[in-house]
């Protein structure tokens, strides 16, 4: 099992550009999450999904969109990147909201 | 306000020594408390999950305690190794609302030879 994988590992964008981050899990988990991690701050939830076809806003959803068309994939989109979105992005998955979350290796995004 | 506070922010210890990391929380409703280990440049990895009724839980050289009355938890690391150098993150689960997990900022542990 690969667990949770993220693509790409690194990316540099110019302000205003768009991109999509891909998260994939092979554990048949229902719940999937997107977090961002910034220096000196805890992980903050951007969006999450409790099953295929569902999405919900987390703590810091502005400027991001998500889609969960397939159970194993959770996509995070930035339509018009801003320097404030420079961060490390982590995807995670779990059986339910009460179960252990398994995290991916992260995507380091820089917006110039 | 739902918050998780960890102390100390950072800690340096000699290899082979023990250490204890602290976590205080003001999160409601409480579902469970988790400790994660995050190596530099990698995603967090779960160490323990404790529910309201559990006072202590071990995972190898890691032992977590929970006092739900005082809303405090600790993570004790025994006989530290160089590979224990990492950030340790305390997380409290509300299992409700748009912030189901409340993350602490972590304690950065450095184990030196």
Coordinates of N, CA and C in Angstrom, one line a residue, chain A:
Chain A
X1 N 0.8 -1.2 0.0 CA 0.0 0.0 0.0 C 0.9 1.2 0.0
X2 N 0.5 2.2 -0.9 CA 1.3 3.4 -0.9 C 0.8 4.4 0.2
X3 N -0.4 4.2 0.7 CA -0.9 5.1 1.7 C -1.5 6.3 1.1
X4 N -1.0 7.5 1.5 CA -1.5 8.8 1.0 C -0.3 9.4 0.1
X5 N -0.6 9.7 -1.1 CA 0.4 10.3 -2.0 C -0.1 11.7 -2.4
X6 N 0.8 12.6 -2.7 CA 0.5 13.9 -3.1 C 1.4 14.2 -4.3
X7 N 0.8 15.0 -5.3 CA 1.4 15.4 -6.5 C 1.1 16.9 -6.7
X8 N 2.1 17.8 -7.0 CA 3.5 17.5 -7.1 C 4.1 17.6 -5.7
X9 N 5.4 17.5 -5.5 CA 6.1 17.6 -4.3 C 6.5 19.1 -4.1
X10 N 6.8 19.8 -5.1 CA 7.2 21.2 -5.1 C 6.6 21.9 -6.3
X11 N 6.3 23.2 -6.1 CA 5.8 24.0 -7.2 C 6.1 25.5 -6.9
X12 N 6.4 26.2 -7.9 CA 6.6 27.6 -7.8 C 5.6 28.3 -8.8
X13 N 4.8 29.2 -8.3 CA 3.8 29.8 -9.2 C 4.0 31.3 -9.2
X14 N 3.6 32.0 -10.2 CA 3.5 33.5 -10.2 C 2.1 33.9 -9.7
X15 N 2.1 35.0 -9.1 CA 0.8 35.6 -8.6 C -0.2 35.6 -9.8
X16 N -1.4 35.1 -9.5 CA -2.5 35.0 -10.5 C -2.6 33.7 -11.3
X17 N -1.5 32.9 -11.2 CA -1.6 31.6 -11.9 C -2.5 30.7 -11.1
X18 N -2.9 29.6 -11.8 CA -3.8 28.6 -11.2 C -3.0 27.3 -11.2
X19 N -3.4 26.4 -10.3 CA -2.9 25.0 -10.3 C -3.8 24.1 -9.4
X20 N -3.6 22.8 -9.6 CA -4.3 21.8 -8.9 C -3.4 20.9 -8.2
X21 N -3.6 20.7 -6.9 CA -2.8 19.7 -6.1 C -3.7 18.4 -6.1
X22 N -3.0 17.3 -6.3 CA -3.7 16.0 -6.3 C -3.3 15.2 -5.1
X23 N -4.3 14.6 -4.4 CA -4.1 13.7 -3.3 C -4.8 12.4 -3.6
X24 N -4.1 11.3 -3.4 CA -4.6 10.0 -3.7 C -4.4 9.1 -2.5
X25 N -5.4 8.2 -2.1 CA -5.2 7.3 -1.0 C -5.7 5.9 -1.4
X26 N -5.0 4.9 -1.0 CA -5.4 3.5 -1.4 C -5.9 2.7 -0.2
X27 N -6.4 3.3 0.8 CA -6.9 2.7 2.0 C -8.4 2.6 2.1
X28 N -9.1 3.0 1.1 CA -10.5 3.0 1.0 C -11.2 3.9 2.1
X29 N -10.4 4.9 2.5 CA -11.0 5.8 3.5 C -12.1 6.7 3.0
X30 N -13.1 6.9 3.9 CA -14.2 7.8 3.5 C -13.8 9.3 3.6
X31 N -13.1 9.6 4.6 CA -12.8 11.0 4.9 C -11.4 11.4 4.3
X32 N -11.4 12.6 3.7 CA -10.2 13.2 3.2 C -10.1 14.7 3.6
X33 N -8.9 15.2 3.7 CA -8.7 16.5 4.3 C -7.5 17.2 3.5
X34 N -7.6 18.5 3.4 CA -6.5 19.3 3.0 C -6.2 20.4 4.1
X35 N -4.9 20.4 4.4 CA -4.4 21.3 5.4 C -3.3 22.2 4.8
X36 N -3.0 23.3 5.5 CA -1.8 24.1 5.2 C -1.0 24.2 6.5
X37 N 0.3 24.3 6.3 CA 1.1 24.4 7.5 C 2.1 25.6 7.3
X38 N 2.1 26.6 8.1 CA 2.9 27.7 8.0 C 3.8 27.8 9.2
X39 N 5.0 28.4 9.1 CA 5.9 28.5 10.2 C 5.3 29.2 11.4
X40 N 5.5 28.5 12.6 CA 5.0 29.1 13.8 C 3.5 28.9 14.0
X41 N 2.9 28.2 13.1 CA 1.4 28.0 13.3 C 1.1 26.5 13.2
X42 N 0.0 26.1 13.8 CA -0.4 24.7 13.7 C -1.0 24.4 12.4
X43 N -1.2 23.2 12.1 CA -1.9 22.8 10.8 C -3.3 23.4 10.8
X44 N -3.7 24.0 9.7 CA -5.0 24.5 9.6 C -5.8 23.9 8.5
X45 N -7.0 23.5 8.7 CA -7.9 22.8 7.8 C -8.4 23.7 6.7
X46 N -8.2 23.4 5.5 CA -8.7 24.2 4.4 C -10.1 23.7 4.0
X47 N -10.2 22.5 3.5 CA -11.5 21.8 3.1 C -11.4 20.4 3.5
X48 N -12.5 19.7 3.6 CA -12.5 18.3 3.9 C -13.7 17.7 3.2
X49 N -13.7 16.3 3.1 CA -14.7 15.6 2.5 C -15.1 14.3 3.3
X50 N -16.3 14.1 3.5 CA -16.8 12.9 4.3 C -17.2 11.7 3.4
X51 N -17.0 11.9 2.1 CA -17.3 10.8 1.2 C -17.3 11.3 -0.2
X52 N -17.3 10.3 -1.1 CA -17.3 10.6 -2.6 C -18.4 11.6 -2.9
X53 N -18.1 12.7 -3.7 CA -19.1 13.6 -4.1 C -19.4 14.7 -3.1
X54 N -18.8 14.7 -1.9 CA -19.1 15.7 -0.8 C -17.8 16.5 -0.5
X55 N -18.0 17.8 -0.2 CA -17.0 18.6 0.3 C -17.5 19.6 1.3
X56 N -16.7 20.1 2.2 CA -17.1 21.0 3.2 C -15.9 21.9 3.5
X57 N -16.3 23.2 4.0 CA -15.3 24.2 4.3 C -14.7 23.9 5.6
X58 N -13.4 24.2 5.7 CA -12.7 24.1 7.0 C -12.5 25.5 7.6
X59 N -11.4 25.6 8.2 CA -11.1 26.9 9.0 C -10.6 28.0 8.0
X60 N -9.9 27.7 7.0 CA -9.3 28.7 6.1 C -9.6 28.4 4.6
X61 N -10.9 28.4 4.2 CA -11.2 27.9 2.8 C -11.1 29.0 1.7
X62 N -10.9 30.3 2.1 CA -11.0 31.3 1.0 C -9.8 31.2 0.1
X63 N -10.1 31.3 -1.2 CA -9.0 31.2 -2.2 C -8.7 29.8 -2.7
X64 N -9.5 28.8 -2.2 CA -9.3 27.4 -2.6 C -10.6 26.8 -3.0
X65 N -10.5 25.8 -3.9 CA -11.7 25.0 -4.2 C -11.2 23.5 -4.2
X66 N -12.2 22.6 -4.0 CA -11.9 21.2 -3.9 C -12.9 20.4 -4.6
X67 N -12.5 19.2 -5.0 CA -13.5 18.2 -5.6 C -13.1 16.8 -5.2
X68 N -14.1 16.0 -5.0 CA -14.0 14.6 -4.6 C -14.8 13.7 -5.6
X69 N -14.4 13.7 -6.8 CA -15.2 12.9 -7.8 C -15.0 11.4 -7.6
X70 N -13.9 11.0 -7.2 CA -13.6 9.6 -6.9 C -13.3 9.4 -5.4
X71 N -13.6 8.3 -4.8 CA -13.4 8.1 -3.4 C -11.9 8.2 -3.1
X72 N -11.1 7.8 -4.0 CA -9.6 7.7 -3.6 C -8.9 9.0 -3.9
X73 N -9.5 10.0 -4.5 CA -8.8 11.2 -4.9 C -9.5 12.4 -4.3
X74 N -8.7 13.4 -3.9 CA -9.2 14.7 -3.4 C -8.3 15.8 -4.0
X75 N -8.9 16.6 -4.8 CA -8.2 17.7 -5.5 C -8.3 19.0 -4.8
X76 N -7.2 19.8 -4.7 CA -7.2 21.1 -4.2 C -6.8 22.1 -5.3
X77 N -7.7 23.0 -5.6 CA -7.4 24.0 -6.6 C -7.2 25.4 -6.1
X78 N -6.2 26.1 -6.8 CA -6.0 27.5 -6.5 C -6.3 28.2 -7.8
X79 N -7.3 29.0 -7.9 CA -7.7 29.6 -9.2 C -6.9 30.8 -9.5
X80 N -6.5 31.6 -8.5 CA -5.6 32.7 -8.8 C -4.7 32.9 -7.6
X81 N -3.5 32.3 -7.7 CA -2.6 32.2 -6.6 C -2.2 33.6 -6.1
X82 N -2.0 33.7 -4.8 CA -1.5 34.9 -4.1 C -0.3 34.5 -3.2
X83 N 0.6 35.5 -3.0 CA 1.8 35.2 -2.2 C 1.4 34.6 -0.8
X84 N 0.2 35.0 -0.3 CA -0.2 34.5 1.0 C -0.5 33.0 1.0
X85 N -0.6 32.5 -0.2 CA -0.8 31.0 -0.3 C 0.5 30.2 -0.3
X86 N 1.6 30.9 -0.2 CA 2.9 30.2 0.0 C 2.8 29.4 1.3
X87 N 3.0 28.1 1.2 CA 2.8 27.3 2.3 C 3.2 25.8 2.0
X88 N 3.2 25.0 3.0 CA 3.3 23.5 2.7 C 1.9 22.9 2.9
X89 N 1.4 22.2 1.9 CA 0.1 21.7 1.9 C 0.1 20.2 2.2
X90 N -0.7 19.7 3.1 CA -0.8 18.3 3.5 C -2.2 17.8 3.2
X91 N -2.2 16.6 2.6 CA -3.5 15.9 2.5 C -3.5 14.8 3.5
X92 N -4.7 14.4 4.0 CA -4.8 13.3 5.0 C -6.1 12.6 4.7
X93 N -6.2 11.4 5.2 CA -7.4 10.6 5.1 C -7.6 9.8 6.3
X94 N -8.9 9.4 6.5 CA -9.2 8.5 7.7 C -10.5 7.8 7.5
X95 N -10.8 6.8 8.3 CA -12.0 6.0 8.1 C -13.2 6.9 8.5
X96 N -13.1 7.5 9.6 CA -14.2 8.4 10.1 C -13.5 9.7 10.7
X97 N -14.3 10.6 11.1 CA -13.7 11.8 11.8 C -13.1 11.5 13.1
X98 N -13.4 10.3 13.7 CA -12.8 10.0 15.0 C -11.6 9.1 14.9
X99 N -11.3 8.6 13.7 CA -10.2 7.7 13.5 C -8.9 8.4 13.2
X100 N -7.8 7.7 13.4 CA -6.5 8.2 13.1 C -6.5 8.8 11.6
X101 N -5.8 9.9 11.5 CA -5.6 10.5 10.1 C -4.2 10.1 9.6
X102 N -4.2 9.7 8.4 CA -2.9 9.3 7.7 C -2.6 10.5 6.8
X103 N -1.4 11.0 6.9 CA -1.0 12.2 6.2 C -0.1 11.8 5.0
X104 N -0.2 12.6 3.9 CA 0.7 12.5 2.8 C 2.0 13.2 3.1
X105 N 3.0 13.2 2.2 CA 4.3 13.8 2.4 C 4.4 15.3 2.2
X106 N 3.3 15.9 1.7 CA 3.3 17.3 1.6 C 3.7 17.9 0.2
X107 N 3.2 19.0 -0.1 CA 3.5 19.8 -1.3 C 4.0 21.2 -0.9
X108 N 5.2 21.5 -1.2 CA 5.7 22.8 -0.9 C 5.4 23.8 -2.0
X109 N 4.6 24.8 -1.8 CA 4.2 25.7 -2.8 C 4.7 27.1 -2.5
X110 N 5.3 27.7 -3.5 CA 5.8 29.1 -3.4 C 5.1 29.9 -4.4
X111 N 4.5 31.1 -4.0 CA 3.9 32.0 -5.0 C 4.7 33.3 -4.9
X112 N 5.2 33.7 -6.1 CA 6.0 34.9 -6.2 C 5.3 36.0 -6.8

